[in-house]
Amino acid sequence: MEKVRRTKRFKRKRERKHLIRNLPIKWSFMLYVISCAIVAVVLIMFEFVFFSTLMDDLWREYEPYSTQIEHYYSTYDSSIIYSYTVLESDLVMIYDEYIQKYELYNMLQVLFVPVLSFLCIMATGILFYNRKLREPLGLIEDASGKIAAGDLDFQLTYDRQNEMGRLVTSFEIMRRALVSNNKEMWRKVDQRKCLNAAFAHDLRTPLTVLRGYVEYLQTYVPQGRVTEEKIASTTDVMHAYVTRLEGYTTSMSMVQKLEEAEMKPEFIDFDLLTQRLKSTADILCRANTLHFTAQGSGTVWTDIDIVSQVLENLVSNASRYAKTAIRVHCHINQDHFLELIVSDDGEGFPDALLQKGIAPYSRLNDNDIHSQHYGLGLYICKTLCTSHGGDLTIENDGGAKVVATFEG
């Protein structure tokens, strides 16, 4: 029983200490000011008592030197009105010394009032700064210097739940936002490098072919060694490559716009989301059988336009390669991400694509120059998923299977 009481007392003491440590700055300052006033009043009272005692001791020290001389004031009928005591004239020097000491003590007694008040205020300010302000301000100052130097590899922690604690927490949130923005910036830079490299690589082939045909025509047409049919077929091939180059430039511009697009997530009912996705998939799968399933409830924090665009691209790709059926499954995974799984019963992804991963301008058939698909479908979907905090993966499972995730 005694142990339980001690535990309760310790718990109450700890709660009071926690409450005092986390008092708002304004209430803490007021508490320090009140404490300062109380201490100052107590010190001034002691100071008054001290100097009053000194002056009493001073009087007792000089009292033996005084002589009781009575002076009388009387009326015409010789009746005494009053009398008083004075010092003898030969004790004037001692009396002057007494007066000097008495006035000194009296002056010090008055002077110590503002001095003690000032010292109490200074001590209170120093104590308040050291206990309430120095640590959080030091943390913020150090963090500011590191951020200015480009160093974001640190973490701010402060265990107080007052205004300064919230300020440090806000600074930590800002640091995390900067880290996230930097990661996003470098991700986009890497994507842009990859896109530019792929774009330059794919431009090389059609440009080489066009240069070869131009040199061929320049060499043999003047000599009359090329028939009209050959010229016509050559120009058809050149036109196909020019169209391909135009498609590359258009797709490049489109991908850049997608990378710069701003995500606009909002809360949307899961059932409403799946209904919209199913309607979109139904329209795109008229030539195939669609099996659409969904598992989840409540609301989802997502950008419906991005999710719909990803679904459209994936289902469009699947409809081109599926034999008879396309399966779409939508659910919330264990990481609370919205997950779209699109699969078909086609031949699946080639091993080269699975090994290299998703990259721009990587097509299943590089020899088909008349194809209007520039290997961007999966890359666009991956870019959109990444911008939404998710990812996109591909695999073969009885056909092609794509898993797209979106942070919710």
Short mmCIF file of N, CA and C in Angstrom, two decimals, residues 284-368:
data_model
loop_
_atom_site.label_atom_id
_atom_site.label_comp_id
_atom_site.label_asym_id
_atom_site.label_seq_id
_atom_site.Cartn_x
_atom_site.Cartn_y
_atom_site.Cartn_z
N LEU A 284 -12.27 1.70 -73.16
CA LEU A 284 -11.02 1.34 -73.84
C LEU A 284 -10.92 -0.15 -74.16
N CYS A 285 -11.77 -0.97 -73.56
CA CYS A 285 -11.67 -2.43 -73.71
C CYS A 285 -12.83 -3.02 -74.51
N ARG A 286 -13.35 -2.31 -75.45
CA ARG A 286 -14.49 -2.82 -76.21
C ARG A 286 -14.13 -4.06 -77.02
N ALA A 287 -12.89 -4.15 -77.46
CA ALA A 287 -12.48 -5.31 -78.27
C ALA A 287 -12.06 -6.49 -77.41
N ASN A 288 -11.96 -6.31 -76.09
CA ASN A 288 -11.54 -7.39 -75.20
C ASN A 288 -12.51 -7.49 -74.02
N THR A 289 -12.43 -8.59 -73.32
CA THR A 289 -13.25 -8.78 -72.12
C THR A 289 -12.55 -8.14 -70.93
N LEU A 290 -13.24 -7.29 -70.22
CA LEU A 290 -12.67 -6.60 -69.06
C LEU A 290 -13.15 -7.25 -67.78
N HIS A 291 -12.20 -7.58 -66.89
CA HIS A 291 -12.51 -8.07 -65.55
C HIS A 291 -12.02 -7.02 -64.56
N PHE A 292 -12.93 -6.22 -64.05
CA PHE A 292 -12.57 -5.12 -63.15
C PHE A 292 -13.00 -5.48 -61.73
N THR A 293 -12.07 -5.44 -60.78
CA THR A 293 -12.38 -5.71 -59.38
C THR A 293 -11.80 -4.60 -58.52
N ALA A 294 -12.42 -4.37 -57.37
CA ALA A 294 -11.96 -3.34 -56.44
C ALA A 294 -12.14 -3.83 -55.01
N GLN A 295 -11.25 -3.40 -54.14
CA GLN A 295 -11.31 -3.79 -52.74
C GLN A 295 -10.86 -2.61 -51.89
N GLY A 296 -11.78 -2.07 -51.11
CA GLY A 296 -11.47 -0.92 -50.26
C GLY A 296 -12.72 -0.16 -49.90
N SER A 297 -12.55 0.83 -49.02
CA SER A 297 -13.68 1.66 -48.59
C SER A 297 -13.14 2.97 -48.05
N GLY A 298 -14.05 3.88 -47.72
CA GLY A 298 -13.66 5.17 -47.16
C GLY A 298 -13.25 6.15 -48.24
N THR A 299 -12.38 7.08 -47.85
CA THR A 299 -11.91 8.10 -48.78
C THR A 299 -10.43 7.92 -49.08
N VAL A 300 -10.02 8.43 -50.23
CA VAL A 300 -8.63 8.33 -50.68
C VAL A 300 -8.13 9.72 -51.03
N TRP A 301 -6.90 10.03 -50.57
CA TRP A 301 -6.27 11.32 -50.89
C TRP A 301 -5.43 11.13 -52.15
N THR A 302 -5.97 11.57 -53.29
CA THR A 302 -5.29 11.30 -54.55
C THR A 302 -5.69 12.32 -55.60
N ASP A 303 -4.90 12.37 -56.67
CA ASP A 303 -5.22 13.20 -57.83
C ASP A 303 -5.92 12.32 -58.85
N ILE A 304 -7.22 12.45 -58.97
CA ILE A 304 -8.01 11.58 -59.82
C ILE A 304 -7.59 11.68 -61.28
N ASP A 305 -7.15 12.86 -61.72
CA ASP A 305 -6.74 13.03 -63.12
C ASP A 305 -5.49 12.21 -63.43
N ILE A 306 -4.52 12.22 -62.50
CA ILE A 306 -3.30 11.45 -62.71
C ILE A 306 -3.60 9.95 -62.71
N VAL A 307 -4.41 9.51 -61.75
CA VAL A 307 -4.76 8.09 -61.68
C VAL A 307 -5.49 7.65 -62.95
N SER A 308 -6.41 8.48 -63.42
CA SER A 308 -7.16 8.15 -64.63
C SER A 308 -6.25 8.09 -65.85
N GLN A 309 -5.29 9.03 -65.94
CA GLN A 309 -4.38 9.03 -67.09
C GLN A 309 -3.50 7.79 -67.10
N VAL A 310 -3.04 7.38 -65.91
CA VAL A 310 -2.23 6.17 -65.83
C VAL A 310 -3.05 4.95 -66.26
N LEU A 311 -4.29 4.87 -65.75
CA LEU A 311 -5.14 3.74 -66.13
C LEU A 311 -5.39 3.73 -67.64
N GLU A 312 -5.65 4.88 -68.22
CA GLU A 312 -5.91 4.95 -69.66
C GLU A 312 -4.71 4.42 -70.45
N ASN A 313 -3.50 4.85 -70.09
CA ASN A 313 -2.31 4.40 -70.80
C ASN A 313 -2.10 2.90 -70.64
N LEU A 314 -2.26 2.40 -69.41
CA LEU A 314 -2.02 0.98 -69.16
C LEU A 314 -3.05 0.11 -69.87
N VAL A 315 -4.32 0.50 -69.81
CA VAL A 315 -5.36 -0.30 -70.47
C VAL A 315 -5.21 -0.22 -71.99
N SER A 316 -4.82 0.95 -72.50
CA SER A 316 -4.60 1.08 -73.95
C SER A 316 -3.47 0.16 -74.40
N ASN A 317 -2.38 0.14 -73.64
CA ASN A 317 -1.28 -0.77 -73.98
C ASN A 317 -1.74 -2.22 -73.92
N ALA A 318 -2.47 -2.56 -72.85
CA ALA A 318 -2.93 -3.94 -72.69
C ALA A 318 -3.87 -4.36 -73.82
N SER A 319 -4.73 -3.44 -74.27
CA SER A 319 -5.69 -3.78 -75.33
C SER A 319 -4.99 -4.07 -76.66
N ARG A 320 -3.79 -3.53 -76.86
CA ARG A 320 -3.07 -3.78 -78.10
C ARG A 320 -2.41 -5.16 -78.11
N TYR A 321 -2.08 -5.68 -76.93
CA TYR A 321 -1.34 -6.94 -76.86
C TYR A 321 -2.15 -8.09 -76.27
N ALA A 322 -3.31 -7.81 -75.69
CA ALA A 322 -4.12 -8.88 -75.10
C ALA A 322 -4.75 -9.75 -76.18
N LYS A 323 -4.93 -11.03 -75.86
CA LYS A 323 -5.60 -11.94 -76.79
C LYS A 323 -7.11 -11.83 -76.66
N THR A 324 -7.60 -11.99 -75.43
CA THR A 324 -9.06 -11.94 -75.24
C THR A 324 -9.49 -11.12 -74.03
N ALA A 325 -8.66 -11.08 -72.97
CA ALA A 325 -9.13 -10.49 -71.71
C ALA A 325 -8.09 -9.57 -71.09
N ILE A 326 -8.61 -8.58 -70.37
CA ILE A 326 -7.79 -7.64 -69.60
C ILE A 326 -8.34 -7.61 -68.18
N ARG A 327 -7.45 -7.68 -67.21
CA ARG A 327 -7.86 -7.66 -65.80
C ARG A 327 -7.34 -6.38 -65.14
N VAL A 328 -8.23 -5.72 -64.41
CA VAL A 328 -7.87 -4.50 -63.67
C VAL A 328 -8.33 -4.68 -62.23
N HIS A 329 -7.40 -4.49 -61.30
CA HIS A 329 -7.74 -4.60 -59.88
C HIS A 329 -7.28 -3.34 -59.16
N CYS A 330 -8.17 -2.74 -58.38
CA CYS A 330 -7.87 -1.50 -57.65
C CYS A 330 -8.09 -1.75 -56.16
N HIS A 331 -7.10 -1.42 -55.34
CA HIS A 331 -7.25 -1.61 -53.89
C HIS A 331 -6.25 -0.72 -53.14
N ILE A 332 -6.39 -0.68 -51.82
CA ILE A 332 -5.46 0.03 -50.93
C ILE A 332 -4.53 -1.02 -50.34
N ASN A 333 -3.22 -0.89 -50.60
CA ASN A 333 -2.29 -1.91 -50.11
C ASN A 333 -1.93 -1.70 -48.65
N GLN A 334 -1.05 -2.54 -48.13
CA GLN A 334 -0.70 -2.51 -46.71
C GLN A 334 0.05 -1.24 -46.31
N ASP A 335 0.65 -0.56 -47.27
CA ASP A 335 1.33 0.71 -46.99
C ASP A 335 0.40 1.91 -47.15
N HIS A 336 -0.90 1.63 -47.29
CA HIS A 336 -1.93 2.67 -47.46
C HIS A 336 -1.74 3.45 -48.76
N PHE A 337 -1.18 2.79 -49.76
CA PHE A 337 -1.06 3.37 -51.09
C PHE A 337 -2.20 2.85 -51.96
N LEU A 338 -2.70 3.72 -52.83
CA LEU A 338 -3.65 3.27 -53.84
C LEU A 338 -2.88 2.47 -54.89
N GLU A 339 -3.37 1.27 -55.20
CA GLU A 339 -2.64 0.39 -56.10
C GLU A 339 -3.54 -0.06 -57.25
N LEU A 340 -3.04 0.11 -58.46
CA LEU A 340 -3.72 -0.34 -59.68
C LEU A 340 -2.91 -1.47 -60.30
N ILE A 341 -3.56 -2.60 -60.57
CA ILE A 341 -2.90 -3.73 -61.21
C ILE A 341 -3.61 -4.01 -62.53
N VAL A 342 -2.89 -3.86 -63.63
CA VAL A 342 -3.45 -4.09 -64.97
C VAL A 342 -2.66 -5.23 -65.61
N SER A 343 -3.35 -6.26 -66.03
CA SER A 343 -2.70 -7.42 -66.65
C SER A 343 -3.51 -7.88 -67.85
N ASP A 344 -2.85 -8.61 -68.74
CA ASP A 344 -3.53 -9.15 -69.92
C ASP A 344 -3.08 -10.58 -70.15
N ASP A 345 -3.70 -11.23 -71.13
CA ASP A 345 -3.37 -12.62 -71.46
C ASP A 345 -2.56 -12.71 -72.74
N GLY A 346 -1.77 -11.68 -73.01
CA GLY A 346 -0.95 -11.66 -74.21
C GLY A 346 0.37 -12.38 -74.02
N GLU A 347 1.35 -12.02 -74.85
CA GLU A 347 2.66 -12.67 -74.82
C GLU A 347 3.53 -12.19 -73.66
N GLY A 348 3.17 -11.09 -73.06
CA GLY A 348 3.97 -10.56 -71.96
C GLY A 348 5.09 -9.65 -72.44
N PHE A 349 5.83 -9.11 -71.49
CA PHE A 349 6.93 -8.20 -71.83
C PHE A 349 8.15 -9.00 -72.28
N PRO A 350 8.89 -8.49 -73.25
CA PRO A 350 10.13 -9.18 -73.65
C PRO A 350 11.16 -9.13 -72.53
N ASP A 351 12.05 -10.12 -72.52
CA ASP A 351 13.06 -10.19 -71.46
C ASP A 351 13.96 -8.96 -71.44
N ALA A 352 14.24 -8.40 -72.60
CA ALA A 352 15.12 -7.22 -72.66
C ALA A 352 14.51 -6.05 -71.91
N LEU A 353 13.19 -5.87 -72.05
CA LEU A 353 12.52 -4.77 -71.35
C LEU A 353 12.50 -5.00 -69.85
N LEU A 354 12.29 -6.26 -69.44
CA LEU A 354 12.28 -6.57 -68.01
C LEU A 354 13.66 -6.36 -67.40
N GLN A 355 14.71 -6.64 -68.16
CA GLN A 355 16.07 -6.48 -67.65
C GLN A 355 16.49 -5.02 -67.60
N LYS A 356 16.17 -4.27 -68.65
CA LYS A 356 16.57 -2.86 -68.71
C LYS A 356 15.71 -1.98 -67.83
N GLY A 357 14.46 -2.37 -67.66
CA GLY A 357 13.54 -1.51 -66.92
C GLY A 357 12.86 -0.53 -67.85
N ILE A 358 11.98 0.26 -67.28
CA ILE A 358 11.19 1.20 -68.06
C ILE A 358 12.04 2.41 -68.41
N ALA A 359 12.15 2.70 -69.69
CA ALA A 359 12.93 3.85 -70.16
C ALA A 359 12.19 4.47 -71.33
N PRO A 360 12.39 5.77 -71.55
CA PRO A 360 11.72 6.42 -72.68
C PRO A 360 12.25 5.92 -74.02
N TYR A 361 11.37 5.88 -75.01
CA TYR A 361 11.72 5.52 -76.38
C TYR A 361 12.25 4.09 -76.49
N SER A 362 11.81 3.22 -75.58
CA SER A 362 12.16 1.80 -75.71
C SER A 362 10.93 1.06 -76.19
N ARG A 363 10.97 0.60 -77.43
CA ARG A 363 9.80 -0.04 -78.04
C ARG A 363 10.01 -1.54 -78.13
N LEU A 364 8.88 -2.25 -78.26
CA LEU A 364 8.97 -3.70 -78.39
C LEU A 364 9.54 -4.10 -79.74
N ASN A 365 9.28 -3.30 -80.74
CA ASN A 365 9.77 -3.61 -82.09
C ASN A 365 10.47 -2.39 -82.66
N ASP A 366 11.77 -2.34 -82.59
CA ASP A 366 12.52 -1.18 -83.05
C ASP A 366 12.57 -1.09 -84.57
N ASN A 367 12.23 -2.16 -85.26
CA ASN A 367 12.33 -2.15 -86.71
C ASN A 367 11.10 -1.56 -87.40
N ASP A 368 10.01 -1.37 -86.64
CA ASP A 368 8.78 -0.85 -87.24
C ASP A 368 8.83 0.66 -87.25
#
